[in-house]
CSV table of C-alpha atoms in Angstrom, one decimal:
chain,number,residue,atom,x,y,z
F,1,MET,CA,0.0,0.0,0.0
F,2,ARG,CA,1.2,3.5,-0.9
F,3,GLN,CA,-0.2,6.9,-0.1
F,4,THR,CA,0.1,10.6,-0.7
F,5,GLU,CA,-1.4,13.9,0.5
F,6,PHE,CA,-4.3,15.2,-1.5
F,7,ASP,CA,-5.8,18.2,0.2
F,8,GLY,CA,-3.1,20.3,1.6
F,9,ARG,CA,-4.1,19.3,5.2
F,10,GLY,CA,-2.4,16.1,5.6
F,11,SER,CA,-5.2,13.8,4.4
F,12,MET,CA,-4.0,10.8,2.5
F,13,ILE,CA,-5.2,9.0,-0.6
F,14,ARG,CA,-4.1,5.4,-0.8
F,15,TRP,CA,-3.5,2.8,-3.5
F,16,THR,CA,-2.2,-0.7,-3.7
F,17,GLU,CA,0.4,-1.4,-6.5
F,18,ALA,CA,1.6,-4.4,-8.4
F,19,ALA,CA,5.0,-4.2,-10.1
F,20,GLY,CA,5.4,-4.7,-13.8
F,21,GLY,CA,6.2,-3.0,-17.1
F,22,GLY,CA,4.6,0.0,-18.7
F,23,PRO,CA,2.5,1.8,-19.5
F,24,THR,CA,1.1,1.8,-16.1
F,25,ARG,CA,-2.5,0.7,-15.8
F,26,VAL,CA,-4.7,2.5,-13.1
F,27,TYR,CA,-8.0,1.2,-12.0
F,28,VAL,CA,-10.5,3.7,-10.5
F,29,HIS,CA,-13.7,2.5,-8.8
F,30,GLY,CA,-17.2,3.9,-8.9
F,31,LEU,CA,-19.3,5.7,-6.3
F,32,GLY,CA,-19.3,3.8,-3.0
F,33,SER,CA,-16.9,1.2,-4.1
F,34,ALA,CA,-13.2,0.1,-3.8
F,35,SER,CA,-10.8,-0.6,-6.7
F,36,THR,CA,-9.3,-3.8,-5.6
F,37,VAL,CA,-12.7,-5.4,-5.0
F,38,TYR,CA,-14.0,-4.7,-8.5
F,39,ASN,CA,-10.8,-5.1,-10.5
F,40,ALA,CA,-8.2,-7.3,-8.8
F,41,HIS,CA,-9.6,-10.5,-10.5
F,42,ILE,CA,-9.4,-8.7,-13.9
F,43,ALA,CA,-5.8,-7.4,-13.5
F,44,ALA,CA,-4.6,-10.9,-12.5
F,45,ARG,CA,-5.7,-12.5,-15.8
F,46,PRO,CA,-2.9,-13.7,-18.1
F,47,GLU,CA,-3.8,-11.3,-20.9
F,48,LEU,CA,-3.4,-8.3,-18.4
F,49,ALA,CA,-0.7,-9.5,-16.0
F,50,GLY,CA,2.7,-8.2,-16.1
F,51,ARG,CA,1.9,-4.5,-16.2
F,52,ARG,CA,2.6,-2.0,-13.4
F,53,THR,CA,-0.9,-1.7,-11.9
F,54,LEU,CA,-2.4,0.8,-9.4
F,55,PHE,CA,-5.7,0.2,-7.7
F,56,VAL,CA,-6.7,3.6,-6.4
F,57,ASP,CA,-9.3,4.3,-3.7
F,58,LEU,CA,-10.7,7.8,-4.1
F,59,PRO,CA,-11.0,10.1,-1.0
F,60,GLY,CA,-13.7,9.0,1.4
F,61,HIS,CA,-13.7,5.5,-0.1
F,62,GLY,CA,-11.9,2.2,0.8
F,63,ILE,CA,-8.6,2.6,2.5
F,64,SER,CA,-8.2,6.4,1.7
F,65,ASP,CA,-8.8,9.2,4.2
F,66,ARG,CA,-12.2,10.8,4.6
F,67,PRO,CA,-11.7,14.5,5.8
F,68,ALA,CA,-14.9,16.2,6.8
F,69,GLY,CA,-14.0,19.5,5.1
F,70,PHE,CA,-13.3,18.0,1.6
F,71,GLY,CA,-15.7,18.8,-1.3
F,72,TYR,CA,-15.8,15.3,-2.9
F,73,GLY,CA,-17.0,16.8,-6.3
F,74,LEU,CA,-15.7,15.3,-9.5
F,75,GLU,CA,-13.0,18.0,-9.8
F,76,ASP,CA,-11.9,17.3,-6.3
F,77,HIS,CA,-11.6,13.6,-6.9
F,78,ALA,CA,-9.7,14.4,-10.1
F,79,THR,CA,-7.2,16.5,-8.2
F,80,ALA,CA,-6.7,13.7,-5.7
F,81,LEU,CA,-6.2,11.1,-8.5
F,82,ALA,CA,-3.6,13.4,-10.2
F,83,ALA,CA,-1.8,13.6,-6.8
F,84,VAL,CA,-1.5,9.8,-7.0
F,85,LEU,CA,-0.1,9.8,-10.5
F,86,ASP,CA,2.4,12.5,-9.7
F,87,ALA,CA,3.5,10.8,-6.5
F,88,ALA,CA,3.9,7.4,-8.3
F,89,ARG,CA,5.7,9.2,-11.1
F,90,VAL,CA,3.3,8.0,-13.7
F,91,ALA,CA,2.7,9.7,-17.0
F,92,GLY,CA,0.8,8.4,-20.1
F,93,ALA,CA,-1.2,6.0,-17.9
F,94,GLU,CA,-3.9,3.8,-19.0
F,95,LEU,CA,-7.0,4.5,-16.9
F,96,VAL,CA,-9.7,1.8,-16.5
F,97,ALA,CA,-12.4,3.6,-14.7
F,98,HIS,CA,-15.9,2.5,-13.7
F,99,SER,CA,-19.0,4.7,-13.3
F,100,MET,CA,-18.2,7.7,-11.2
F,101,GLY,CA,-14.6,6.8,-11.5
F,102,GLY,CA,-15.0,7.1,-15.3
F,103,SER,CA,-16.3,10.7,-14.9
F,104,VAL,CA,-13.3,11.5,-12.6
F,105,ALA,CA,-10.9,10.1,-15.2
F,106,VAL,CA,-12.5,12.2,-18.0
F,107,VAL,CA,-12.0,15.3,-15.8
F,108,LEU,CA,-8.4,14.4,-15.1
F,109,ALA,CA,-7.6,13.6,-18.8
F,110,HIS,CA,-9.2,17.1,-19.7
F,111,ARG,CA,-7.1,18.9,-17.1
F,112,ARG,CA,-3.9,16.9,-17.3
F,113,PRO,CA,-3.7,15.2,-20.6
F,114,GLU,CA,0.0,14.3,-20.2
F,115,LEU,CA,-0.9,11.9,-17.4
F,116,VAL,CA,-3.2,9.8,-19.6
F,117,SER,CA,-2.5,7.8,-22.8
F,118,ARG,CA,-5.7,5.7,-22.9
F,119,LEU,CA,-9.1,5.8,-21.3
F,120,VAL,CA,-11.3,2.7,-20.8
F,121,LEU,CA,-14.5,4.1,-19.5
F,122,VAL,CA,-16.9,1.5,-18.0
F,123,GLU,CA,-20.4,2.8,-18.0
F,124,ALA,CA,-19.1,6.2,-17.0
F,125,ASN,CA,-21.5,9.0,-16.1
F,126,LEU,CA,-21.3,11.6,-18.9
F,127,ASP,CA,-24.2,13.8,-18.3
F,128,PRO,CA,-25.6,15.7,-15.2
F,129,HIS,CA,-29.0,15.2,-13.6
F,130,PRO,CA,-29.8,11.5,-14.3
F,131,THR,CA,-33.1,9.8,-13.7
F,132,ILE,CA,-33.5,9.1,-10.0
F,133,THR,CA,-32.5,5.6,-9.0
F,134,ALA,CA,-31.1,4.0,-5.9
F,135,GLY,CA,-27.6,5.1,-6.9
F,136,SER,CA,-26.1,8.5,-7.1
F,137,SER,CA,-29.3,10.3,-7.9
F,138,GLY,CA,-31.1,8.5,-5.1
F,139,ILE,CA,-28.4,9.4,-2.6
F,140,ALA,CA,-28.4,13.1,-3.8
F,141,SER,CA,-32.1,13.3,-3.4
F,142,TYR,CA,-31.5,13.5,0.3
F,143,GLY,CA,-30.2,16.6,2.1
F,144,GLU,CA,-26.7,15.9,3.5
F,145,ASP,CA,-27.8,15.9,7.1
F,146,ASP,CA,-30.8,13.7,6.4
F,147,TYR,CA,-28.6,11.3,4.6
F,148,VAL,CA,-25.8,11.2,7.2
F,149,GLU,CA,-27.7,11.6,10.5
F,150,ASN,CA,-31.4,10.7,9.9
F,151,GLY,CA,-31.4,7.3,8.4
F,152,GLY,CA,-30.9,8.1,4.7
F,153,HIS,CA,-27.6,6.1,4.5
F,154,ALA,CA,-29.2,3.0,6.1
F,155,ARG,CA,-32.3,3.2,3.7
F,156,VAL,CA,-30.0,3.4,0.7
F,157,LEU,CA,-27.9,0.4,1.9
F,158,GLU,CA,-31.1,-1.7,2.0
F,159,LYS,CA,-32.1,-0.7,-1.6
F,160,VAL,CA,-28.8,-1.2,-3.5
F,161,GLY,CA,-28.4,-4.9,-2.8
F,162,HIS,CA,-25.6,-6.9,-1.1
F,163,PRO,CA,-22.7,-6.5,-3.5
F,164,TRP,CA,-22.7,-2.8,-3.7
F,165,ALA,CA,-23.7,-2.4,0.0
F,166,ALA,CA,-20.6,-4.4,1.0
F,167,THR,CA,-18.3,-1.7,-0.3
F,168,MET,CA,-20.7,1.2,0.3
F,169,ARG,CA,-20.5,0.4,4.0
F,170,LEU,CA,-16.7,1.1,3.8
F,171,THR,CA,-17.4,4.6,2.4
F,172,ASP,CA,-17.8,7.6,4.7
F,173,PRO,CA,-21.6,8.6,4.5
F,174,ARG,CA,-20.8,12.3,4.3
F,175,ALA,CA,-18.2,11.7,1.6
F,176,LEU,CA,-20.6,9.4,-0.3
F,177,HIS,CA,-23.4,12.0,-0.3
F,178,ARG,CA,-21.1,14.8,-1.5
F,179,SER,CA,-19.6,12.5,-4.1
F,180,ALA,CA,-23.2,11.6,-5.3
F,181,THR,CA,-24.2,15.2,-5.3
F,182,GLY,CA,-21.2,16.2,-7.2
F,183,LEU,CA,-21.8,13.4,-9.8
F,184,VAL,CA,-25.4,14.5,-10.2
F,185,ARG,CA,-24.4,18.2,-10.6
F,186,GLY,CA,-21.7,17.3,-13.2
F,187,THR,CA,-19.2,19.7,-14.6
F,188,THR,CA,-18.8,22.7,-16.9
F,189,PRO,CA,-18.2,21.7,-19.6
F,190,THR,CA,-20.0,18.5,-19.1
F,191,MET,CA,-18.1,15.2,-18.9
F,192,ARG,CA,-19.5,14.2,-22.4
F,193,GLN,CA,-18.1,17.5,-23.9
F,194,MET,CA,-14.8,16.9,-22.3
F,195,LEU,CA,-14.6,13.3,-23.6
F,196,VAL,CA,-15.4,14.4,-27.1
F,197,GLY,CA,-12.6,17.0,-27.0
F,198,LEU,CA,-9.9,14.6,-25.9
F,199,THR,CA,-7.4,13.1,-28.4
F,200,MET,CA,-6.0,10.1,-26.6
F,201,GLU,CA,-7.4,6.6,-27.3
F,202,ARG,CA,-10.8,6.3,-25.7
F,203,VAL,CA,-13.0,3.2,-25.3
F,204,TYR,CA,-16.4,3.2,-23.7
F,205,LEU,CA,-17.9,0.0,-22.4
F,206,GLN,CA,-21.7,-0.3,-22.2
F,207,GLY,CA,-23.4,-3.3,-20.7
F,208,GLU,CA,-26.0,-4.8,-23.0
F,209,LEU,CA,-28.5,-5.1,-20.2
F,210,SER,CA,-28.2,-1.5,-19.4
F,211,GLY,CA,-29.7,-0.4,-22.7
F,212,GLU,CA,-28.3,1.7,-25.6
F,213,LEU,CA,-25.7,4.4,-24.7
F,214,LEU,CA,-27.2,7.8,-25.2
F,215,GLY,CA,-25.4,9.7,-27.9
F,216,SER,CA,-23.2,6.8,-29.0
F,217,GLU,CA,-23.1,7.8,-32.6
F,218,ALA,CA,-21.8,11.3,-31.7
F,219,LEU,CA,-19.1,9.7,-29.4
F,220,GLU,CA,-18.0,7.3,-32.2
F,221,ALA,CA,-17.9,10.3,-34.6
F,222,ALA,CA,-15.5,12.0,-32.2
F,223,GLY,CA,-13.2,8.9,-32.2
F,224,VAL,CA,-14.6,7.1,-29.0
F,225,ARG,CA,-14.8,3.4,-29.6
F,226,VAL,CA,-18.1,2.2,-28.1
F,227,VAL,CA,-18.3,-1.5,-27.2
F,228,THR,CA,-21.6,-3.1,-26.1
F,229,VAL,CA,-20.7,-6.0,-23.7
F,230,PRO,CA,-23.1,-9.0,-24.1
F,231,GLY,CA,-24.8,-10.3,-21.0
F,232,ALA,CA,-23.6,-7.5,-18.8
F,233,GLY,CA,-25.2,-4.8,-16.8
F,234,HIS,CA,-23.5,-1.9,-15.0
F,235,ASN,CA,-20.9,-4.0,-13.4
F,236,ILE,CA,-19.4,-5.4,-16.5
F,237,MET,CA,-16.2,-6.7,-14.8
F,238,PHE,CA,-18.4,-9.1,-12.8
F,239,ASP,CA,-21.1,-9.9,-15.4
F,240,ASN,CA,-18.7,-10.8,-18.3
F,241,ALA,CA,-15.1,-10.8,-17.1
F,242,ASP,CA,-13.9,-12.4,-20.3
F,243,ALA,CA,-15.2,-9.6,-22.5
F,244,PHE,CA,-14.2,-6.9,-20.0
F,245,ALA,CA,-10.6,-8.2,-19.9
F,246,ALA,CA,-10.4,-8.4,-23.7
F,247,ALA,CA,-11.6,-4.8,-23.9
F,248,VAL,CA,-9.0,-3.6,-21.5
F,249,ALA,CA,-6.3,-5.6,-23.3
F,250,GLY,CA,-7.3,-4.1,-26.5
F,251,THR,CA,-8.2,-7.4,-28.2
F,252,ALA,CA,-12.0,-7.1,-28.3
């Protein structure tokens, strides 16, 4: 495990690392998750092994610190992720980023393109104000104090199901609410607009069971390779690990 400061106040973002060759591959988890839980089984596969690999837990999540005064918006998380890459002396990384982590990765690539050579976005959030579900929009529908202090967090844990609840319980509730609120609010320009404007290799993975990706034709026209993964929903790395690993390896 390694760590570096991310907020100028001594708070630490942490990651675990596997040694190997380059370019470095960096896994970034989604809202209320942890990178090793969702990606270690993928990184260990023969077609992906042998690369230097970082599993980053964003602030407030997993093994990273959870300062009460941090904003936890997408830009805040992108700043913290950049601190990891700078501390690890990584440039031209391949980012494999799920859901909210994909949004963070897009913001990072927009701000610091020298840090990123390839983006593999796994059902990343590209637009603000999504339909209300039990996920980010459901969490953000609560006021912060209602979520943290008046039972909102417990109610969400009951709704999301066991796999997600297992890692969501490791996330600081206030950090989770602020992260969800920041994700729903989005960025200016939007994550989609940032993604279209990038020039590095970009792959977007959409689970077949999640339905058609909105605006996929425009993304492809801008050079984003959109891959629909059969038999998979939002958690593609669990639902179809073979196809997920092939897409990360660039063989699908």
